[in-house]
């Protein structure tokens, strides 16, 4: 009853003041709506105005912790054409993908890639069993807009992204290929930061971020991440590294010396690869032993120094290559999900499975190695997310999500013979 009285009173007041308030409210509402429309139109026109498109520095993870990827985008008012410095299931590096986008006003002016585009939505989906993926966004709020630069923040994760217009002479495929070449050359996992000739710290590199691990006096471990994005020359940090008050931001890759060299004016710094001692211990010949008693002698060879190994063999005439990654934390070797060969035109994939033939199509799966014996060196493997999965299944991926079964390896054990 009280609400009715209040509303009635407000109605009376509004009726008595209608002549002045009506116009003021109209002006305010119209002005607000006009500002929103003007902002949408401005953002839309600026997006379309870059004739050769924009470079979107797309950072992933909370606070951009997983690092950045280069996405090129050209807008025409309804459609966006994209290409990227990475490959997906259906697109090669530099291959263009077209989808819809829209600019609208909600709690601000927003850019939304609202129809599926694999080059963006790839980062917004879980990557497998119990894995959140890259924690990316496909809806963004405009923070500042000009013809020279657009600043966006992701609606869900709040990461700040930068867009800059591409020069008219930039060839998309060439630019993205150049970046991908640097990624391929520089994707080692162990580095050390050297400033003014002095080693500051050792650093790990995982995808597009450096990591520094510290253990305090209580034994507690903390890991700090320093994300970056690859460029045609090397890398650019998301936020500068700061050493003794000096900011370090841009690096050029020196492939001959496996070193990132800082190009900032007046800064003497580099991030230099080093090979961890433990890596070399795993090179050599092994017996691959399975639960059924089968034993195969194979060689574990260097693939990428300090990072990975390769083990090659054949199954029914099909060449197979298992890639093992060196794990510095455990000082052992792991087996990730991977493409291990090609069978009748289909990729052969290594996935975790359980007895009975079921498997997880988990591209982020890892079988973690552990040393079961030191003499001889004996390594057993466990699927990190589900230890009951004792199978490494090889399946070949057919069209429309169908898979064909190839073979299985149960309870894989490696025994070093020299």
XYZ file of C-alpha atoms in Angstrom:
418
model
C 0.000 0.000 0.000
C 2.863 2.327 0.806
C 4.357 1.801 -2.657
C 1.078 2.842 -4.270
C 0.999 6.007 -2.196
C 4.551 6.865 -3.069
C 4.022 6.256 -6.763
C 0.839 8.281 -6.587
C 2.676 11.152 -4.965
C 5.422 10.960 -7.561
C 2.764 10.945 -10.292
C 1.221 14.082 -8.887
C 4.555 15.793 -8.620
C 5.429 14.759 -12.174
C 2.120 16.094 -13.486
C 2.638 19.425 -11.732
C 6.190 19.717 -13.104
C 5.544 18.194 -16.511
C 6.126 21.364 -18.505
C 9.730 21.712 -17.331
C 10.822 18.104 -16.610
C 9.514 16.596 -19.834
C 11.787 18.729 -21.971
C 14.806 18.254 -19.722
C 14.399 14.459 -19.650
C 13.908 14.367 -23.388
C 17.011 16.408 -23.968
C 19.050 14.211 -21.605
C 17.778 10.923 -23.067
C 18.167 12.112 -26.618
C 21.672 13.389 -25.893
C 22.685 10.096 -24.270
C 21.287 8.070 -27.142
C 22.931 10.339 -29.661
C 26.274 10.002 -27.918
C 25.974 6.210 -27.984
C 25.073 6.206 -31.687
C 27.875 8.641 -32.445
C 30.375 6.462 -30.594
C 29.244 3.322 -32.452
C 29.464 5.112 -35.792
C 32.885 6.553 -34.990
C 34.306 3.158 -33.985
C 32.762 1.505 -37.018
C 34.177 4.096 -39.412
C 37.641 3.947 -37.867
C 37.652 0.148 -38.095
C 36.674 0.320 -41.758
C 39.052 3.195 -42.418
C 42.218 1.072 -42.264
C 42.275 -0.043 -45.903
C 44.820 -2.825 -45.317
C 43.366 -3.795 -41.952
C 44.638 -3.820 -38.389
C 47.223 -5.694 -36.367
C 45.483 -7.011 -33.244
C 47.917 -8.010 -30.498
C 45.724 -10.679 -28.945
C 46.809 -11.591 -25.405
C 45.365 -14.593 -23.589
C 44.883 -15.761 -20.012
C 44.165 -13.706 -16.908
C 46.262 -10.523 -17.102
C 47.596 -11.720 -20.465
C 49.736 -14.312 -18.681
C 49.817 -16.794 -21.592
C 51.243 -14.238 -23.977
C 50.175 -12.635 -27.243
C 49.345 -13.764 -30.773
C 49.268 -11.679 -33.938
C 45.857 -11.514 -35.610
C 45.367 -9.370 -38.711
C 41.822 -8.115 -39.284
C 40.106 -6.106 -42.019
C 36.558 -4.755 -41.436
C 33.919 -3.743 -44.010
C 30.975 -2.857 -41.792
C 29.494 -6.366 -41.532
C 32.267 -8.876 -42.175
C 35.764 -9.209 -40.792
C 38.560 -11.022 -42.616
C 41.203 -12.456 -40.294
C 44.552 -14.204 -40.587
C 47.025 -15.155 -37.862
C 50.604 -16.148 -37.085
C 49.488 -19.582 -35.883
C 47.748 -22.568 -37.444
C 44.476 -24.150 -36.297
C 42.739 -27.374 -37.266
C 41.297 -25.775 -40.405
C 43.547 -22.807 -41.177
C 47.220 -22.566 -41.993
C 49.422 -19.676 -40.924
C 48.300 -16.593 -42.866
C 45.198 -18.270 -44.315
C 42.191 -15.941 -44.242
C 38.941 -16.632 -42.390
C 35.791 -14.519 -42.804
C 33.018 -14.067 -40.239
C 30.559 -11.481 -38.929
C 31.239 -8.807 -36.348
C 29.256 -5.943 -34.856
C 29.833 -2.704 -32.998
C 27.105 -1.945 -30.466
C 26.471 0.132 -27.355
C 25.723 -1.551 -24.034
C 27.590 -0.362 -20.959
C 29.961 1.257 -23.411
C 30.788 0.801 -27.066
C 31.641 -2.834 -27.753
C 33.225 -4.887 -30.523
C 31.873 -8.413 -30.787
C 32.977 -11.242 -33.069
C 29.541 -12.783 -32.694
C 29.693 -15.443 -35.393
C 32.223 -18.240 -35.115
C 35.718 -17.467 -36.341
C 38.231 -20.170 -35.508
C 41.124 -17.731 -35.308
C 39.512 -15.935 -32.343
C 37.190 -18.494 -30.796
C 40.020 -21.049 -30.662
C 41.230 -19.118 -27.588
C 37.816 -19.002 -25.916
C 37.129 -22.731 -25.673
C 38.330 -25.461 -23.294
C 41.259 -27.343 -24.773
C 40.335 -30.746 -23.428
C 39.566 -32.774 -20.342
C 39.611 -30.507 -17.250
C 41.522 -27.801 -19.134
C 40.158 -24.239 -19.490
C 42.264 -23.467 -22.547
C 43.690 -20.011 -23.178
C 40.932 -18.030 -21.400
C 40.519 -15.603 -24.303
C 37.698 -13.206 -25.232
C 35.616 -12.559 -28.339
C 33.723 -9.546 -26.960
C 35.596 -6.329 -26.185
C 34.961 -2.832 -24.852
C 36.516 0.123 -26.671
C 38.662 2.122 -24.248
C 40.165 4.597 -26.696
C 39.829 5.009 -30.434
C 41.834 6.868 -33.050
C 43.038 6.247 -36.574
C 46.482 5.484 -35.136
C 45.527 3.109 -32.326
C 42.569 1.322 -30.747
C 42.663 0.088 -27.153
C 40.263 -2.712 -26.151
C 39.607 -4.708 -22.997
C 38.080 -8.183 -22.970
C 34.603 -8.277 -21.407
C 35.140 -11.550 -19.550
C 38.823 -11.562 -18.620
C 39.624 -7.844 -18.770
C 42.903 -8.149 -20.683
C 43.991 -5.004 -22.532
C 44.579 -5.431 -26.272
C 46.065 -3.011 -28.792
C 45.141 -2.598 -32.468
C 47.267 -0.586 -34.886
C 46.632 0.000 -38.615
C 48.758 -1.915 -41.096
C 50.705 0.075 -43.682
C 49.274 -0.152 -47.199
C 52.341 -2.004 -48.468
C 52.204 -4.772 -45.842
C 51.713 -8.221 -47.329
C 49.685 -10.230 -44.816
C 51.043 -13.650 -45.709
C 54.644 -12.451 -45.740
C 54.339 -10.678 -42.393
C 52.699 -13.621 -40.639
C 55.139 -16.119 -42.168
C 58.085 -14.029 -40.969
C 56.661 -13.994 -37.444
C 55.990 -17.738 -37.527
C 59.598 -18.339 -38.586
C 60.844 -16.528 -35.484
C 58.454 -18.586 -33.340
C 59.835 -21.788 -34.848
C 63.461 -20.753 -34.412
C 63.204 -19.382 -30.872
C 60.862 -21.764 -29.074
C 63.480 -23.137 -26.678
C 62.517 -23.603 -23.050
C 65.590 -22.501 -21.071
C 67.112 -19.040 -21.113
C 69.055 -16.676 -18.891
C 68.615 -12.911 -18.646
C 71.907 -11.020 -18.897
C 72.081 -7.256 -18.263
C 75.319 -5.271 -18.611
C 77.206 -8.555 -18.885
C 75.839 -9.927 -15.596
C 73.470 -12.895 -15.345
C 70.336 -11.703 -13.526
C 68.231 -14.856 -13.504
C 67.449 -18.054 -15.349
C 64.139 -18.099 -17.187
C 61.861 -20.719 -18.639
C 59.916 -20.127 -21.830
C 56.553 -21.750 -22.432
C 54.782 -20.710 -25.605
C 54.608 -16.882 -25.414
C 55.765 -16.113 -21.878
C 58.954 -16.271 -19.838
C 58.777 -17.694 -16.322
C 61.009 -17.149 -13.308
C 60.784 -19.710 -10.500
C 61.889 -18.888 -6.970
C 61.966 -20.995 -3.825
C 61.907 -19.186 -0.472
C 63.514 -20.259 2.800
C 60.434 -22.311 3.733
C 60.601 -24.274 0.485
C 57.563 -22.569 -1.025
C 57.804 -22.121 -4.792
C 56.504 -19.098 -6.669
C 56.419 -18.684 -10.437
C 56.266 -15.240 -12.067
C 55.189 -14.958 -15.702
C 56.408 -12.331 -18.174
C 54.270 -12.540 -21.332
C 55.367 -11.292 -24.734
C 54.320 -11.301 -28.367
C 56.455 -12.363 -31.324
C 57.324 -9.829 -34.029
C 58.992 -10.167 -37.419
C 62.306 -9.381 -35.739
C 61.953 -11.039 -32.336
C 59.665 -10.299 -29.397
C 57.991 -7.403 -27.577
C 57.128 -7.678 -23.877
C 53.520 -7.151 -22.745
C 54.936 -5.093 -19.891
C 58.622 -4.143 -19.746
C 61.084 -6.196 -17.731
C 62.552 -3.876 -15.089
C 66.102 -4.467 -13.847
C 67.666 -1.919 -11.476
C 65.180 0.689 -12.664
C 65.898 0.063 -16.369
C 62.954 -0.952 -18.565
C 63.613 -3.670 -21.144
C 60.948 -4.130 -23.792
C 62.023 -5.058 -27.354
C 64.308 -7.854 -28.551
C 65.676 -9.069 -31.880
C 66.245 -12.804 -32.344
C 69.809 -13.900 -33.216
C 69.359 -17.426 -34.558
C 73.075 -18.120 -34.911
C 73.696 -17.521 -31.208
C 70.208 -18.575 -29.999
C 69.805 -15.250 -28.222
C 67.253 -12.443 -27.927
C 69.195 -9.148 -28.101
C 67.566 -6.028 -26.652
C 67.072 -3.246 -29.215
C 65.947 -0.537 -26.770
C 68.120 2.573 -26.959
C 70.874 2.639 -24.361
C 70.066 -0.803 -22.920
C 72.650 -3.606 -22.796
C 70.593 -6.736 -22.280
C 70.011 -10.129 -23.829
C 68.080 -13.317 -23.147
C 70.377 -16.198 -24.027
C 69.583 -19.894 -24.490
C 71.380 -22.447 -22.334
C 71.101 -26.229 -22.443
C 70.114 -27.756 -19.080
C 72.535 -30.454 -17.923
C 69.791 -33.004 -17.383
C 68.677 -32.897 -21.018
C 71.807 -34.607 -22.319
C 71.392 -37.552 -19.934
C 68.379 -38.832 -21.876
C 69.984 -39.147 -25.295
C 70.726 -42.733 -26.300
C 69.273 -46.185 -26.986
C 66.301 -47.630 -25.114
C 64.089 -50.677 -24.895
C 60.435 -49.633 -25.244
C 58.578 -52.196 -23.139
C 54.805 -52.729 -23.088
C 52.387 -54.485 -20.731
C 52.052 -57.452 -23.092
C 55.781 -58.124 -22.842
C 56.638 -56.668 -26.246
C 60.088 -55.035 -26.340
C 61.375 -52.780 -29.117
C 64.856 -51.258 -29.233
C 64.778 -47.609 -30.308
C 66.982 -44.537 -30.179
C 65.996 -41.298 -28.444
C 67.548 -38.529 -30.552
C 67.838 -34.786 -30.132
C 65.005 -32.912 -31.835
C 65.329 -29.391 -30.418
C 68.329 -29.012 -28.112
C 67.408 -28.517 -24.482
C 63.714 -28.959 -25.264
C 62.673 -32.140 -27.047
C 63.638 -35.591 -28.326
C 62.405 -37.795 -31.174
C 61.915 -41.556 -31.325
C 61.265 -42.977 -34.805
C 59.845 -46.329 -35.878
C 57.285 -47.780 -38.308
C 53.868 -49.375 -37.834
C 52.602 -51.469 -40.754
C 54.833 -49.468 -43.054
C 53.678 -46.080 -41.684
C 56.530 -43.887 -40.373
C 55.854 -42.833 -36.772
C 57.688 -40.209 -34.710
C 57.099 -39.863 -30.959
C 58.237 -36.504 -29.582
C 59.274 -36.410 -25.925
C 59.662 -33.095 -24.087
C 62.308 -32.493 -21.440
C 60.680 -31.422 -18.157
C 63.070 -29.286 -16.107
C 60.829 -29.365 -13.041
C 60.938 -33.153 -12.765
C 64.260 -33.601 -14.584
C 62.576 -36.255 -16.673
C 60.823 -36.595 -20.037
C 57.108 -36.312 -20.884
C 54.969 -37.419 -23.822
C 52.356 -34.840 -24.954
C 49.379 -35.483 -27.210
C 50.650 -34.974 -30.738
C 50.454 -35.852 -34.409
C 52.877 -38.756 -34.877
C 52.433 -39.569 -38.564
C 50.117 -39.753 -41.582
C 48.093 -42.799 -42.613
C 46.307 -42.825 -46.006
C 46.133 -39.035 -45.911
C 44.852 -38.870 -42.325
C 46.822 -37.526 -39.370
C 47.736 -40.184 -36.823
C 47.247 -38.807 -33.305
C 48.529 -39.903 -29.909
C 45.827 -39.646 -27.217
C 45.356 -41.070 -23.699
C 42.995 -44.018 -23.279
C 41.826 -46.757 -20.955
C 41.725 -50.536 -21.448
C 38.740 -51.331 -23.639
C 39.680 -48.825 -26.333
C 38.046 -45.627 -25.051
C 40.158 -42.506 -25.401
C 40.191 -38.768 -24.698
C 40.638 -36.531 -27.741
C 42.608 -34.134 -25.562
C 45.157 -32.060 -27.448
C 46.612 -30.768 -24.166
C 47.124 -34.219 -22.605
C 50.522 -35.072 -21.133
C 51.927 -38.425 -20.070
C 54.402 -37.382 -17.390
C 57.551 -39.445 -17.049
C 58.990 -40.532 -13.718
C 62.220 -42.388 -12.999
C 61.361 -45.820 -11.612
C 64.973 -47.020 -11.493
C 68.354 -45.386 -12.051
C 70.415 -48.477 -12.942
C 69.499 -49.051 -15.632
C 67.603 -45.799 -16.190
C 63.946 -46.835 -16.291
C 61.112 -44.396 -17.038
C 57.383 -45.005 -16.604
C 54.602 -42.676 -17.807
C 51.329 -41.523 -16.216
C 48.554 -39.436 -17.769
C 48.531 -36.282 -15.640
C 44.762 -35.637 -15.568
C 43.631 -39.238 -15.047
C 46.155 -41.840 -13.829
C 43.848 -44.772 -14.697
C 44.502 -44.012 -18.379
C 47.417 -46.346 -18.962
C 47.171 -46.430 -22.744
C 48.815 -44.305 -25.371
C 46.379 -44.802 -28.223
C 47.176 -44.037 -31.828
C 44.095 -43.043 -33.819
C 43.770 -41.485 -37.246
C 41.477 -38.496 -37.541
C 38.830 -38.798 -40.238
C 36.377 -36.150 -41.373
C 33.418 -34.827 -39.348
C 34.948 -35.755 -36.008
C 35.237 -39.488 -36.714
C 38.331 -41.415 -35.710
C 39.760 -44.719 -36.859
C 41.655 -46.924 -34.420
C 45.260 -47.730 -35.244
C 47.094 -49.299 -32.298
C 47.698 -48.957 -28.576
C 50.646 -48.900 -26.222
C 49.797 -49.987 -22.662
C 51.969 -49.201 -19.637
C 54.830 -47.772 -21.675
C 58.228 -48.161 -20.031
C 61.578 -46.970 -21.390
C 64.736 -48.794 -20.275
C 68.056 -47.254 -21.290
C 70.609 -49.665 -22.686
C 73.575 -47.318 -23.209
